[in-house]
Tab-separated table of C-alpha atoms in Angstrom:
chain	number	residue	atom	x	y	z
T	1	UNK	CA	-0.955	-131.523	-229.890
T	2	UNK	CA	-3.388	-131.458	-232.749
T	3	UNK	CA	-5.439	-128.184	-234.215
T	4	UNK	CA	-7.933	-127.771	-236.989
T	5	UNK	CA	-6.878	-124.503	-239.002
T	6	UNK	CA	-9.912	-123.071	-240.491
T	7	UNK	CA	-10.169	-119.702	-242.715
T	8	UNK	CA	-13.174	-117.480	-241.723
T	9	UNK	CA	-15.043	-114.962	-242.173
T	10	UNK	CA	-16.042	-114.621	-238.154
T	11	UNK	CA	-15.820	-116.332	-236.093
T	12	UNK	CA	-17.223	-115.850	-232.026
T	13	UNK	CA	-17.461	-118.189	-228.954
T	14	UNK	CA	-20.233	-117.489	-226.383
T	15	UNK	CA	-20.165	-118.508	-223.244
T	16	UNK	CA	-23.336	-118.224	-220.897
T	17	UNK	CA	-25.263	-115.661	-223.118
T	18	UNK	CA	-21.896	-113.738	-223.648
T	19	UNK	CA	-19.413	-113.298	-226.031
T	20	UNK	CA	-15.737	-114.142	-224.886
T	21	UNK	CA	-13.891	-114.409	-228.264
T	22	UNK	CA	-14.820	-112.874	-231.594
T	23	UNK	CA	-12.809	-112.292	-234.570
T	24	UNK	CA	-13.363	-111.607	-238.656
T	25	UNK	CA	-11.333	-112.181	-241.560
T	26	UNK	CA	-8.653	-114.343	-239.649
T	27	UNK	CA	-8.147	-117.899	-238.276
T	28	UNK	CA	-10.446	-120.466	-236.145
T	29	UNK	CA	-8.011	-122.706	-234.576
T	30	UNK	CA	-9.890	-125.653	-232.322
T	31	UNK	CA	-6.440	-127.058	-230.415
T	32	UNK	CA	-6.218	-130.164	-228.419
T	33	UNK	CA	-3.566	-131.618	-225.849
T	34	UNK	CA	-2.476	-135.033	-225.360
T	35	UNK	CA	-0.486	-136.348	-222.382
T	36	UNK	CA	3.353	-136.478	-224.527
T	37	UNK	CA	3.135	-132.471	-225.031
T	38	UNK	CA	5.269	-129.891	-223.966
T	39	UNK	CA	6.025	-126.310	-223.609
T	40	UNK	CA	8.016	-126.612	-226.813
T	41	UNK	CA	5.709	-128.055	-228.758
T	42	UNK	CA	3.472	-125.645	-227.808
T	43	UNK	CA	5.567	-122.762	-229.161
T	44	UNK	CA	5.971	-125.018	-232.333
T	45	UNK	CA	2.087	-125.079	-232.560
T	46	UNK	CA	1.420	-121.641	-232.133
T	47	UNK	CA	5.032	-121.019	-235.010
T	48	UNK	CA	3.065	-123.200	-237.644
T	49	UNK	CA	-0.369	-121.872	-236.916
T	50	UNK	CA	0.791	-118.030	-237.015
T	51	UNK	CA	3.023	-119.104	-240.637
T	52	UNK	CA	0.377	-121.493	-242.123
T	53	UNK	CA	0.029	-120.363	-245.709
T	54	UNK	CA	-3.698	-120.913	-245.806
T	55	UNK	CA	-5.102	-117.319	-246.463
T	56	UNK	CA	-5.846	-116.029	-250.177
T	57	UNK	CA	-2.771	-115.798	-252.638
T	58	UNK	CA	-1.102	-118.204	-250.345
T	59	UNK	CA	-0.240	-115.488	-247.374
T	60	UNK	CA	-0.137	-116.977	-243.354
T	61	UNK	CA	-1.863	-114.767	-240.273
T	62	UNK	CA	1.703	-113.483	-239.736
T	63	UNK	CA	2.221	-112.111	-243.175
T	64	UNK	CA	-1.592	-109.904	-242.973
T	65	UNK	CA	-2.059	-109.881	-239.173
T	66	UNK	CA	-5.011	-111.504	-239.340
T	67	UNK	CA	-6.690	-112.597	-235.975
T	68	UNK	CA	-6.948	-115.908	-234.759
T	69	UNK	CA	-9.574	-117.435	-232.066
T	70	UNK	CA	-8.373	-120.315	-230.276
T	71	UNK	CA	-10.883	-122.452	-228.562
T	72	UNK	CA	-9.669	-125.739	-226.575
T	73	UNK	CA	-10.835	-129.202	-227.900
T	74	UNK	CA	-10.592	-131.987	-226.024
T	75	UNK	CA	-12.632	-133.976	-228.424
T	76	UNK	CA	-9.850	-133.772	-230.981
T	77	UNK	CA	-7.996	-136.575	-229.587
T	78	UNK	CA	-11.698	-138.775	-228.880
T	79	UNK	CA	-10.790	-142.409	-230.260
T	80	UNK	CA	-14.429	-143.827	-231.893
T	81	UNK	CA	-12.225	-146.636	-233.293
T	82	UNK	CA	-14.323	-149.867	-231.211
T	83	UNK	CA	-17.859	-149.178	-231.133
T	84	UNK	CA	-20.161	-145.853	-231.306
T	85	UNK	CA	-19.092	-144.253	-227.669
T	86	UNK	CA	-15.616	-142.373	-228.283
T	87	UNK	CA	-12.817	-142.811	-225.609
T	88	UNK	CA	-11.285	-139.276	-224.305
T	89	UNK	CA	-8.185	-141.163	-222.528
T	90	UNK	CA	-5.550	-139.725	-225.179
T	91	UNK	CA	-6.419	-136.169	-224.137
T	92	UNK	CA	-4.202	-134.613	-221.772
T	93	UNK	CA	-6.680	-133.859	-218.144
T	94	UNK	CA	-7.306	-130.459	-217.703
T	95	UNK	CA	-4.497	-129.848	-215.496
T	96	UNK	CA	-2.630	-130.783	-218.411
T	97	UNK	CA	-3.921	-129.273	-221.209
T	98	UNK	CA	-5.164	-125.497	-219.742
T	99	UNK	CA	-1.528	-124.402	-219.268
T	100	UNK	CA	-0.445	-125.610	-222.745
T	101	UNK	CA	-3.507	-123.944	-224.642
T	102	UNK	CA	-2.604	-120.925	-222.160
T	103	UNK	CA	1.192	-121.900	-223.909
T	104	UNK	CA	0.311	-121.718	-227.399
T	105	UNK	CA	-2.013	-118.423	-227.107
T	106	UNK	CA	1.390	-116.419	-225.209
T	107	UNK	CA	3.613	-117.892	-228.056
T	108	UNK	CA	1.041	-116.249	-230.864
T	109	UNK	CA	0.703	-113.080	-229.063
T	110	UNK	CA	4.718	-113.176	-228.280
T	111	UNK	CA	4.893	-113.292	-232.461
T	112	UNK	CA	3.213	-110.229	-232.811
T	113	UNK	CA	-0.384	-111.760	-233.709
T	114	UNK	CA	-3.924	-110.606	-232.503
T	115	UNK	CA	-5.515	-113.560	-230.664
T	116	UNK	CA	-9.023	-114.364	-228.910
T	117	UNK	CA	-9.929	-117.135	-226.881
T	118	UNK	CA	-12.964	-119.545	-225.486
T	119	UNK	CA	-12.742	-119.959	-221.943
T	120	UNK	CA	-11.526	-123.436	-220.633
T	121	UNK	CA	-13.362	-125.740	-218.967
T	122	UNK	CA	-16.430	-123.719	-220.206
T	123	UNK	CA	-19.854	-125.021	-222.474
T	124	UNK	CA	-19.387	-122.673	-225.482
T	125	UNK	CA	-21.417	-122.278	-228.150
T	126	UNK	CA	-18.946	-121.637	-231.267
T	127	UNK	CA	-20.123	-119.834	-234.157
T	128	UNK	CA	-17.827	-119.983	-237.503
T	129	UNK	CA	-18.879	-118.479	-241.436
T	130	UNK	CA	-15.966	-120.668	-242.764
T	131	UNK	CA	-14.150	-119.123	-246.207
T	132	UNK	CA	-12.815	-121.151	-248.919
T	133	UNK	CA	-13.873	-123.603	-246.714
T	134	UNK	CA	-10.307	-123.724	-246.115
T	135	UNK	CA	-9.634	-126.625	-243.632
T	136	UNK	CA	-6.219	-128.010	-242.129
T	137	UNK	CA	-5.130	-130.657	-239.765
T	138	UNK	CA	-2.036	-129.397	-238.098
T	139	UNK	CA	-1.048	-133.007	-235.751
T	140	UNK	CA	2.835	-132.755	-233.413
């Protein structure tokens, strides 16, 4: 499972002319799935995201109950290693990966935090006003 951690300022995912997600002062966290992952890793994802000491004077979503958006990202595991057109066979299908996103957002919310979402399977427009830019690579 791999997730970019980024801080922001807003952040909101439209779907279709609507907003499904939208949060401020809190955490944008694009996640993607690979085949190997599990329910437990999952939890462990959504553990490190919710303690990540990223925000100002080194504080994690957990300590200020700041919001986080999770949007899936399949792309995250794209492999653009031989030529220009990226391979997608690391990432987990979407039988797969839905449940385990699903997994992650139910561990966050089980901690306590306040969490939006994209909608899977979905073309969504993601809108982020990044602060810091603070940027992290979380990879299990």
């Amino acid at each position: 499972m791999r997730a970019v951690v980024q801080t922001v300022g807003r952040a909101a995912v439209t779907v279709d002319g609507e907003v499904v997600g939208a949060i401020e002062d809190g955490l944008l966290v694009l996640l993607g799935v690979t085949h190997t992952d599990t329910d437990e890793i999952a939890r462990t994802m959504a553990r490190k995201v919710h303690e990540l000491r990223i925000l100002d004077e080194e504080r994690s979503a957990a300590d200020v109950g700041a919001p986080i958006l999770v949007v899936s990202q399949f792309t995250l595991y794209g492999d653009a290693r031989r030529g220009r057109r990226p391979s997608w066979t690391a990432a987990a299908p979407a039988e797969v990966a839905e449940p385990l996103v699903t997994a992650v957002v139910t561990a966050l919310r089980d901690r306590g935090a306040t969490v939006e979402t994209g909608r899977f399977r979905a073309h969504m427009l993601v809108e982020s006003v990044n602060v810091g830019p603070r940027t992290l690579l979380l990879d299990l």
